């Protein structure tokens, strides 16, 4: 007998038919004698619809406390419906809101962090052989106010329960059947991976292969919770996410595209100590996450610094640096939003030369120009024009996987 945590995303419980289907998946494991704790998201687009409702009332933005109160309602609907579906099948099920399930968070409404999960209630219920259905994405702060964990937060709720209860398995059901070597909608020979490491998954998640919420993967890594990503529509094995995996023949786990990038160039900066510090310190004050950084060699007492930021932060970054023009004494400031970052990710490349050159050759063969390059132990990223992004992913994917 095992303790199984299962999480179902919004699309998996979008309508009555899907809710009943999810109930049958749960029933199968329960009837084998396992204890099952289920985490669910709000049905379909419910969360977006609720945000829309809030905007209708106050387009200037409602308080985060009230938004949390509103958004938490989405998950309340799906847990009750799923419990009803299980009841109908004659199974003992019980739904719990985040606070009832013991989710204690900090007070950052809209992006709260889980401090601890007091699992007493869940333990009592499963001891009575109840199937426990928990509302994902929500908790309660020390003032007894409802909080939410940020969009896509139900994955994190599931991992937190699995960690706190030392569950045997944590299965994340979604509408795709696993993690692919590239976006299967864009690259027809993309393959499903059997296994991937936490670190690789984190890179692929930030780079736009958004299957699992990032924070959930970080938490899974920290507490060593093995995850399985699988489809709620098809009954077949998915992708396992864990600490170390068998390196197959391939060095590369996947190819990802990120179009949420803007490239900013600061031209003609003074070539003296402290320039980079002052520039990036300013951006840090605005909580702007800088990614690839390139500094030119100094020439005639000046140098250029080029870097990338998330696209939605581009304007803020330009404003911040414009306000420092007199202080930084640069000649020109430009922003390019029509760029994309393409990355190859794989723990195997650490010990294998030639990955970068193979990637660059594939881009060269496709006549795609590279603006910037950055590397880490497990990834190589290039910045290119966004109009070439899909072609680049295909070319690089073919080079490594064909
Ligand atoms: N319902 C929330 C959202 O749409 C949480 C989740 O889906 O995980 O962001
Ligand atoms: Mg959702």
Short mmCIF file of C-alpha atoms and ligand atoms in Angstrom, two decimals:
data_model
loop_
_atom_site.label_atom_id
_atom_site.label_comp_id
_atom_site.label_asym_id
_atom_site.label_seq_id
_atom_site.Cartn_x
_atom_site.Cartn_y
_atom_site.Cartn_z
CA UNK A 1 0.00 0.00 0.00
CA UNK A 2 1.38 3.33 -1.08
CA UNK A 3 0.60 6.96 -0.41
CA UNK A 4 -0.02 8.62 -3.75
CA UNK A 5 -0.36 12.36 -4.38
CA UNK A 6 -2.06 13.22 -7.65
CA UNK A 7 -2.49 16.67 -9.09
CA UNK A 8 -4.91 17.51 -11.86
CA UNK A 9 -4.63 20.77 -13.77
CA UNK A 10 -7.47 22.99 -14.92
CA UNK A 11 -7.89 21.37 -18.33
CA UNK A 12 -8.10 17.90 -16.75
CA UNK A 13 -11.19 18.94 -14.76
CA UNK A 14 -12.62 21.46 -17.28
CA UNK A 15 -16.13 19.94 -17.45
CA UNK A 16 -18.34 17.28 -15.87
CA UNK A 17 -17.18 14.58 -18.24
CA UNK A 18 -13.51 15.25 -17.43
CA UNK A 19 -14.21 15.43 -13.69
CA UNK A 20 -15.86 12.02 -13.86
CA UNK A 21 -12.93 10.68 -15.84
CA UNK A 22 -10.45 12.02 -13.27
CA UNK A 23 -12.54 10.35 -10.55
CA UNK A 24 -12.13 7.02 -12.36
CA UNK A 25 -8.33 7.46 -12.45
CA UNK A 26 -8.33 8.13 -8.71
CA UNK A 27 -10.69 5.21 -8.05
CA UNK A 28 -8.38 2.80 -9.78
CA UNK A 29 -5.47 3.56 -7.45
CA UNK A 30 -7.65 3.74 -4.38
CA UNK A 31 -9.26 0.37 -5.03
CA UNK A 32 -5.83 -1.23 -5.15
CA UNK A 33 -5.55 -0.34 -1.47
CA UNK A 34 -3.47 2.84 -1.84
CA UNK A 35 -4.10 6.03 0.07
CA UNK A 36 -4.75 8.90 -2.31
CA UNK A 37 -4.44 12.64 -1.76
CA UNK A 38 -5.53 14.71 -4.73
CA UNK A 39 -4.75 18.35 -5.51
CA UNK A 40 -6.83 20.14 -8.14
CA UNK A 41 -6.72 23.45 -9.98
CA UNK A 42 -9.70 25.55 -10.96
CA UNK A 43 -11.68 24.26 -13.93
CA UNK A 44 -10.51 25.33 -17.40
CA UNK A 45 -10.20 29.09 -17.70
CA UNK A 46 -11.94 29.82 -14.40
CA UNK A 47 -8.99 31.71 -12.90
CA UNK A 48 -8.68 33.95 -15.97
CA UNK A 49 -12.44 34.53 -15.94
CA UNK A 50 -12.33 35.54 -12.29
CA UNK A 51 -9.52 38.00 -12.96
CA UNK A 52 -11.64 39.42 -15.78
CA UNK A 53 -14.54 39.88 -13.36
CA UNK A 54 -12.31 41.74 -10.95
CA UNK A 55 -11.15 44.01 -13.77
CA UNK A 56 -14.74 44.79 -14.69
CA UNK A 57 -15.35 46.07 -11.18
CA UNK A 58 -12.10 47.94 -10.81
CA UNK A 59 -9.91 48.30 -13.90
CA UNK A 60 -7.32 50.18 -11.85
CA UNK A 61 -6.59 47.02 -9.93
CA UNK A 62 -8.25 45.60 -6.86
CA UNK A 63 -6.34 44.92 -3.66
CA UNK A 64 -4.33 41.74 -3.66
CA UNK A 65 -6.15 40.52 -0.59
CA UNK A 66 -9.52 40.64 -2.33
CA UNK A 67 -8.09 39.16 -5.51
CA UNK A 68 -6.88 36.18 -3.51
CA UNK A 69 -10.29 35.83 -1.92
CA UNK A 70 -11.82 35.79 -5.39
CA UNK A 71 -9.32 33.51 -7.13
CA UNK A 72 -9.35 30.93 -4.35
CA UNK A 73 -13.02 30.36 -5.19
CA UNK A 74 -12.05 28.69 -8.48
CA UNK A 75 -10.40 25.77 -6.73
CA UNK A 76 -13.25 25.52 -4.23
CA UNK A 77 -15.57 24.64 -7.10
CA UNK A 78 -13.37 21.94 -8.57
CA UNK A 79 -12.61 20.15 -5.28
CA UNK A 80 -16.31 19.91 -4.43
CA UNK A 81 -17.24 18.64 -7.89
CA UNK A 82 -14.49 16.03 -7.84
CA UNK A 83 -15.51 14.84 -4.38
CA UNK A 84 -19.10 14.55 -5.65
CA UNK A 85 -17.93 12.50 -8.63
CA UNK A 86 -16.17 10.08 -6.28
CA UNK A 87 -19.21 9.94 -3.99
CA UNK A 88 -21.31 9.01 -6.97
CA UNK A 89 -18.98 6.07 -7.57
CA UNK A 90 -19.60 4.99 -4.01
CA UNK A 91 -16.16 6.03 -2.76
CA UNK A 92 -15.48 7.95 0.46
CA UNK A 93 -14.11 11.32 -0.58
CA UNK A 94 -13.78 14.64 1.16
CA UNK A 95 -12.78 18.05 -0.17
CA UNK A 96 -10.59 20.49 1.79
CA UNK A 97 -9.73 24.11 1.13
CA UNK A 98 -6.10 25.13 1.46
CA UNK A 99 -6.46 26.26 5.07
CA UNK A 100 -8.37 23.13 6.05
CA UNK A 101 -5.57 21.06 4.57
CA UNK A 102 -3.03 22.94 6.70
CA UNK A 103 -1.37 25.20 4.13
CA UNK A 104 0.29 28.01 6.07
CA UNK A 105 1.85 30.73 3.93
CA UNK A 106 3.50 34.11 4.28
CA UNK A 107 1.45 37.24 3.61
CA UNK A 108 2.53 38.05 0.06
CA UNK A 109 -0.90 37.99 -1.49
CA UNK A 110 -0.87 36.76 -5.07
CA UNK A 111 2.55 35.17 -4.76
CA UNK A 112 2.58 33.68 -1.27
CA UNK A 113 5.19 31.15 -0.20
CA UNK A 114 4.26 28.04 1.70
CA UNK A 115 5.79 28.08 5.18
CA UNK A 116 4.56 24.74 6.29
CA UNK A 117 1.86 22.18 5.71
CA UNK A 118 0.24 21.00 8.89
CA UNK A 119 -0.85 17.59 7.64
CA UNK A 120 -2.76 16.45 10.71
CA UNK A 121 -6.20 16.73 9.13
CA UNK A 122 -5.12 14.99 5.94
CA UNK A 123 -3.52 12.19 7.95
CA UNK A 124 -6.65 11.71 10.02
CA UNK A 125 -8.80 11.51 6.93
CA UNK A 126 -6.65 9.01 5.10
CA UNK A 127 -6.45 6.93 8.27
CA UNK A 128 -10.23 6.62 7.89
CA UNK A 129 -9.59 5.57 4.28
CA UNK A 130 -11.05 8.78 2.89
CA UNK A 131 -9.82 10.10 -0.45
CA UNK A 132 -8.74 13.65 0.32
CA UNK A 133 -9.24 16.30 -2.36
CA UNK A 134 -7.28 19.48 -1.66
CA UNK A 135 -7.70 22.88 -3.30
CA UNK A 136 -4.41 23.77 -4.98
CA UNK A 137 -2.88 27.22 -5.25
CA UNK A 138 -4.11 28.52 -1.89
CA UNK A 139 -3.34 28.78 1.80
CA UNK A 140 -3.82 30.98 4.79
CA UNK A 141 -1.52 33.55 6.41
CA UNK A 142 -0.94 34.28 10.09
CA UNK A 143 -3.85 36.74 10.11
CA UNK A 144 -6.19 34.00 8.88
CA UNK A 145 -6.50 35.65 5.48
CA UNK A 146 -6.70 33.57 2.31
CA UNK A 147 -3.58 33.72 0.15
CA UNK A 148 -2.72 32.32 -3.29
CA UNK A 149 0.63 31.03 -4.49
CA UNK A 150 0.86 32.67 -7.92
CA UNK A 151 -0.39 31.45 -11.30
CA UNK A 152 0.13 27.77 -11.85
CA UNK A 153 0.65 27.33 -8.11
CA UNK A 154 -1.25 24.05 -7.76
CA UNK A 155 1.81 22.09 -8.85
CA UNK A 156 3.61 23.54 -5.85
CA UNK A 157 0.71 22.62 -3.55
CA UNK A 158 0.97 19.03 -4.72
CA UNK A 159 4.73 18.84 -4.23
CA UNK A 160 4.40 20.44 -0.78
CA UNK A 161 1.93 17.77 0.32
CA UNK A 162 4.05 15.00 -1.15
CA UNK A 163 7.10 16.37 0.70
CA UNK A 164 5.30 16.91 4.01
CA UNK A 165 3.66 13.47 3.93
CA UNK A 166 6.68 11.68 2.46
CA UNK A 167 4.45 10.32 -0.28
CA UNK A 168 5.65 7.42 -2.39
CA UNK A 169 4.67 9.07 -5.67
CA UNK A 170 3.71 12.56 -6.82
CA UNK A 171 1.93 12.48 -10.15
CA UNK A 172 1.17 15.69 -12.03
CA UNK A 173 -1.57 15.10 -14.60
CA UNK A 174 -1.92 17.53 -17.44
CA UNK A 175 -3.14 17.69 -21.04
CA UNK A 176 0.19 16.65 -22.52
CA UNK A 177 1.63 13.19 -21.95
CA UNK A 178 5.02 14.28 -20.68
CA UNK A 179 8.01 16.52 -21.28
CA UNK A 180 9.30 16.69 -24.85
CA UNK A 181 12.68 17.38 -26.42
CA UNK A 182 11.08 20.44 -28.07
CA UNK A 183 7.59 21.91 -28.37
CA UNK A 184 5.71 19.04 -30.12
CA UNK A 185 3.28 21.52 -31.69
CA UNK A 186 6.16 23.13 -33.59
CA UNK A 187 8.67 20.33 -34.08
CA UNK A 188 7.12 17.15 -35.50
CA UNK A 189 9.99 14.84 -34.58
CA UNK A 190 10.07 16.00 -30.94
CA UNK A 191 10.23 13.03 -28.62
CA UNK A 192 8.81 12.39 -25.23
CA UNK A 193 11.51 11.94 -22.59
CA UNK A 194 11.28 9.06 -20.14
CA UNK A 195 13.29 10.91 -17.52
CA UNK A 196 14.76 14.33 -16.87
CA UNK A 197 16.69 15.81 -13.94
CA UNK A 198 15.35 18.60 -11.75
CA UNK A 199 18.03 20.97 -13.03
CA UNK A 200 17.27 20.24 -16.66
CA UNK A 201 13.56 20.65 -16.00
CA UNK A 202 14.18 23.99 -14.33
CA UNK A 203 16.12 25.24 -17.32
CA UNK A 204 13.51 24.00 -19.76
CA UNK A 205 10.72 25.53 -17.69
CA UNK A 206 12.31 28.98 -17.55
CA UNK A 207 13.10 28.68 -21.23
CA UNK A 208 9.53 28.21 -22.20
CA UNK A 209 8.78 24.49 -22.15
CA UNK A 210 6.21 25.27 -19.53
CA UNK A 211 4.87 21.94 -18.32
CA UNK A 212 5.57 22.24 -14.61
CA UNK A 213 5.54 25.36 -12.51
CA UNK A 214 9.11 26.39 -11.65
CA UNK A 215 8.64 26.70 -7.95
CA UNK A 216 7.23 23.21 -7.81
CA UNK A 217 10.37 21.81 -9.44
CA UNK A 218 12.59 23.79 -7.06
CA UNK A 219 10.65 22.42 -4.14
CA UNK A 220 10.73 18.87 -5.50
CA UNK A 221 14.51 19.16 -5.83
CA UNK A 222 14.90 20.52 -2.33
CA UNK A 223 12.84 17.77 -0.71
CA UNK A 224 13.79 15.10 -3.23
CA UNK A 225 10.22 14.40 -4.33
CA UNK A 226 10.19 12.32 -7.50
CA UNK A 227 7.61 13.68 -9.93
CA UNK A 228 5.81 12.07 -12.79
CA UNK A 229 4.24 14.28 -15.47
CA UNK A 230 1.54 12.40 -17.32
CA UNK A 231 -1.65 12.81 -19.32
CA UNK A 232 -5.06 12.62 -17.73
CA UNK A 233 -6.53 11.71 -21.13
CA UNK A 234 -4.31 8.82 -22.15
CA UNK A 235 -3.39 5.93 -19.93
CA UNK A 236 0.37 5.62 -20.45
CA UNK A 237 3.61 6.39 -18.61
CA UNK A 238 4.75 10.01 -18.64
CA UNK A 239 8.08 11.65 -17.84
CA UNK A 240 9.82 11.18 -14.50
CA UNK A 241 11.59 14.20 -12.98
CA UNK A 242 14.28 13.29 -10.44
CA UNK A 243 17.80 14.04 -9.22
CA UNK A 244 19.85 11.88 -11.58
CA UNK A 245 18.81 10.00 -14.65
CA UNK A 246 20.39 7.50 -16.99
CA UNK A 247 22.26 9.41 -19.64
CA UNK A 248 21.03 7.89 -22.84
CA UNK A 249 22.96 8.27 -26.06
CA UNK A 250 22.01 11.92 -26.28
CA UNK A 251 23.91 14.66 -24.49
CA UNK A 252 21.08 17.06 -24.99
CA UNK A 253 17.81 16.74 -23.18
CA UNK A 254 15.86 19.34 -25.08
CA UNK A 255 15.74 22.49 -27.16
CA UNK A 256 13.73 25.43 -25.86
CA UNK A 257 12.61 28.77 -27.16
CA UNK A 258 11.96 31.87 -25.10
CA UNK A 259 10.38 34.84 -26.85
CA UNK A 260 9.82 36.81 -23.67
CA UNK A 261 13.12 38.64 -24.13
CA UNK A 262 14.23 42.16 -24.92
CA UNK A 263 17.79 43.14 -25.66
CA UNK A 264 19.07 46.45 -24.33
CA UNK A 265 22.32 48.12 -25.45
CA UNK A 266 24.04 50.90 -23.58
CA UNK A 267 26.59 52.39 -25.95
CA UNK A 268 29.59 54.58 -25.21
CA UNK A 269 29.92 54.05 -21.47
CA UNK A 270 33.05 55.25 -19.67
CA UNK A 271 35.62 52.44 -19.65
CA UNK A 272 36.48 52.59 -15.98
CA UNK A 273 35.84 50.56 -12.81
CA UNK A 274 32.33 50.67 -11.37
CA UNK A 275 30.40 51.26 -14.59
CA UNK A 276 28.87 47.80 -14.75
CA UNK A 277 28.17 47.89 -11.05
CA UNK A 278 26.28 51.17 -11.22
CA UNK A 279 24.29 50.08 -14.23
CA UNK A 280 23.19 46.70 -12.93
CA UNK A 281 22.71 47.98 -9.42
CA UNK A 282 20.09 50.36 -10.79
CA UNK A 283 18.31 47.51 -12.56
CA UNK A 284 18.43 45.43 -9.39
CA UNK A 285 16.72 48.24 -7.50
CA UNK A 286 13.83 47.87 -9.92
CA UNK A 287 13.87 44.08 -9.43
CA UNK A 288 14.74 43.56 -13.08
CA UNK A 289 16.17 40.14 -13.81
CA UNK A 290 19.09 40.40 -16.20
CA UNK A 291 20.03 37.34 -18.22
CA UNK A 292 22.70 37.34 -20.93
CA UNK A 293 25.30 40.10 -20.51
CA UNK A 294 27.89 41.13 -23.06
CA UNK A 295 30.51 43.81 -22.55
CA UNK A 296 32.62 45.02 -25.45
CA UNK A 297 36.36 45.52 -25.21
CA UNK A 298 37.21 49.09 -24.23
CA UNK A 299 38.18 51.43 -27.07
CA UNK A 300 39.14 55.12 -26.88
CA UNK A 301 38.09 55.18 -23.24
CA UNK A 302 34.55 53.87 -23.86
CA UNK A 303 32.80 50.53 -23.93
CA UNK A 304 29.31 49.12 -24.64
CA UNK A 305 27.22 46.86 -22.46
CA UNK A 306 24.40 44.79 -23.95
CA UNK A 307 22.09 42.57 -21.93
CA UNK A 308 18.71 40.86 -22.04
CA UNK A 309 15.73 41.22 -19.71
CA UNK A 310 12.22 39.74 -19.75
CA UNK A 311 10.23 41.61 -22.40
CA UNK A 312 7.68 42.94 -19.94
CA UNK A 313 10.54 44.55 -17.99
CA UNK A 314 12.09 46.23 -21.02
CA UNK A 315 10.30 49.54 -20.63
CA UNK A 316 11.09 49.78 -16.93
CA UNK A 317 14.74 49.01 -17.62
CA UNK A 318 15.00 51.72 -20.28
CA UNK A 319 13.33 54.25 -18.01
CA UNK A 320 15.60 53.35 -15.13
CA UNK A 321 18.72 53.78 -17.26
CA UNK A 322 17.45 56.96 -18.94
CA UNK A 323 17.11 58.51 -15.51
CA UNK A 324 20.84 57.82 -15.02
CA UNK A 325 22.07 59.20 -18.29
CA UNK A 326 23.96 62.10 -16.74
CA UNK A 327 25.47 59.88 -14.10
CA UNK A 328 26.46 56.97 -16.36
CA UNK A 329 27.43 59.29 -19.22
CA UNK A 330 26.58 56.89 -22.03
CA UNK A 331 26.04 58.03 -25.61
CA UNK A 332 23.13 55.87 -26.68
CA UNK A 333 20.50 53.52 -25.27
CA UNK A 334 18.54 51.14 -27.51
CA UNK A 335 16.07 48.34 -26.97
CA UNK A 336 15.26 45.51 -29.36
CA UNK A 337 12.15 43.49 -28.61
CA UNK A 338 12.16 41.35 -31.73
CA UNK A 339 14.62 38.80 -30.37
CA UNK A 340 14.32 35.26 -29.04
CA UNK A 341 16.51 33.02 -26.97
CA UNK A 342 17.11 29.46 -28.15
CA UNK A 343 18.75 27.05 -25.75
CA UNK A 344 19.96 23.50 -25.70
CA UNK A 345 19.77 21.91 -22.27
CA UNK A 346 21.37 18.74 -21.01
CA UNK A 347 23.37 17.62 -17.99
CA UNK A 348 25.49 15.51 -20.32
CA UNK A 349 27.15 18.45 -22.06
CA UNK A 350 29.24 19.22 -19.00
CA UNK A 351 31.64 16.45 -19.88
CA UNK A 352 31.31 16.50 -23.67
CA UNK A 353 33.03 18.96 -25.96
CA UNK A 354 31.48 19.94 -29.25
CA UNK A 355 27.92 20.71 -28.20
CA UNK A 356 28.28 24.44 -28.80
CA UNK A 357 29.91 23.98 -32.17
CA UNK A 358 27.20 21.55 -33.25
CA UNK A 359 24.54 24.06 -32.27
CA UNK A 360 26.26 26.92 -34.06
CA UNK A 361 26.76 24.80 -37.17
CA UNK A 362 23.04 24.01 -37.29
CA UNK A 363 22.26 27.72 -37.08
CA UNK A 364 24.85 28.54 -39.72
CA UNK A 365 23.38 25.92 -42.07
CA UNK A 366 20.01 27.58 -41.60
CA UNK A 367 21.59 31.01 -42.27
CA UNK A 368 20.57 32.29 -38.86
CA UNK A 369 22.72 34.99 -37.34
CA UNK A 370 23.62 34.84 -33.63
CA UNK A 371 23.60 38.12 -31.68
CA UNK A 372 24.69 36.87 -28.27
CA UNK A 373 25.80 33.62 -26.67
CA UNK A 374 25.77 32.47 -23.08
CA UNK A 375 26.58 29.17 -21.45
CA UNK A 376 26.21 27.38 -18.15
CA UNK A 377 27.15 23.88 -17.09
CA UNK A 378 23.98 22.41 -18.53
CA UNK A 379 22.86 24.82 -21.22
CA UNK A 380 23.94 26.91 -24.17
CA UNK A 381 21.74 29.82 -25.19
CA UNK A 382 21.87 32.07 -28.20
CA UNK A 383 20.00 35.25 -28.90
CA UNK A 384 18.64 35.55 -32.44
CA UNK A 385 15.94 37.50 -34.32
CA UNK A 386 12.53 36.30 -33.18
CA UNK A 387 11.35 35.80 -36.76
CA UNK A 388 13.87 32.95 -37.02
CA UNK A 389 12.99 31.35 -33.69
CA UNK A 390 10.86 28.42 -34.81
CA UNK A 391 13.21 27.61 -37.68
CA UNK A 392 16.15 27.73 -35.29
CA UNK A 393 14.55 25.33 -32.83
CA UNK A 394 13.85 22.88 -35.64
CA UNK A 395 17.35 23.13 -37.08
CA UNK A 396 19.05 22.68 -33.71
CA UNK A 397 16.68 19.89 -32.70
CA UNK A 398 17.38 18.05 -35.96
CA UNK A 399 21.12 18.40 -35.42
CA UNK A 400 20.97 16.67 -32.04
CA UNK A 401 18.07 14.27 -32.36
CA UNK A 402 17.92 13.09 -35.97
N1 LIG B 1 -5.91 28.01 -11.00
C1 LIG B 1 -4.63 28.63 -10.83
C2 LIG B 1 -4.16 29.21 -12.14
O1 LIG B 1 -4.81 29.07 -13.14
C3 LIG B 1 -3.62 27.69 -10.25
C4 LIG B 1 -3.20 26.57 -11.15
O2 LIG B 1 -3.78 26.34 -12.20
O3 LIG B 1 -2.27 25.85 -10.78
O4 LIG B 1 -3.12 29.82 -12.16
MG1 LIG B 2 -5.34 27.05 -14.17
#
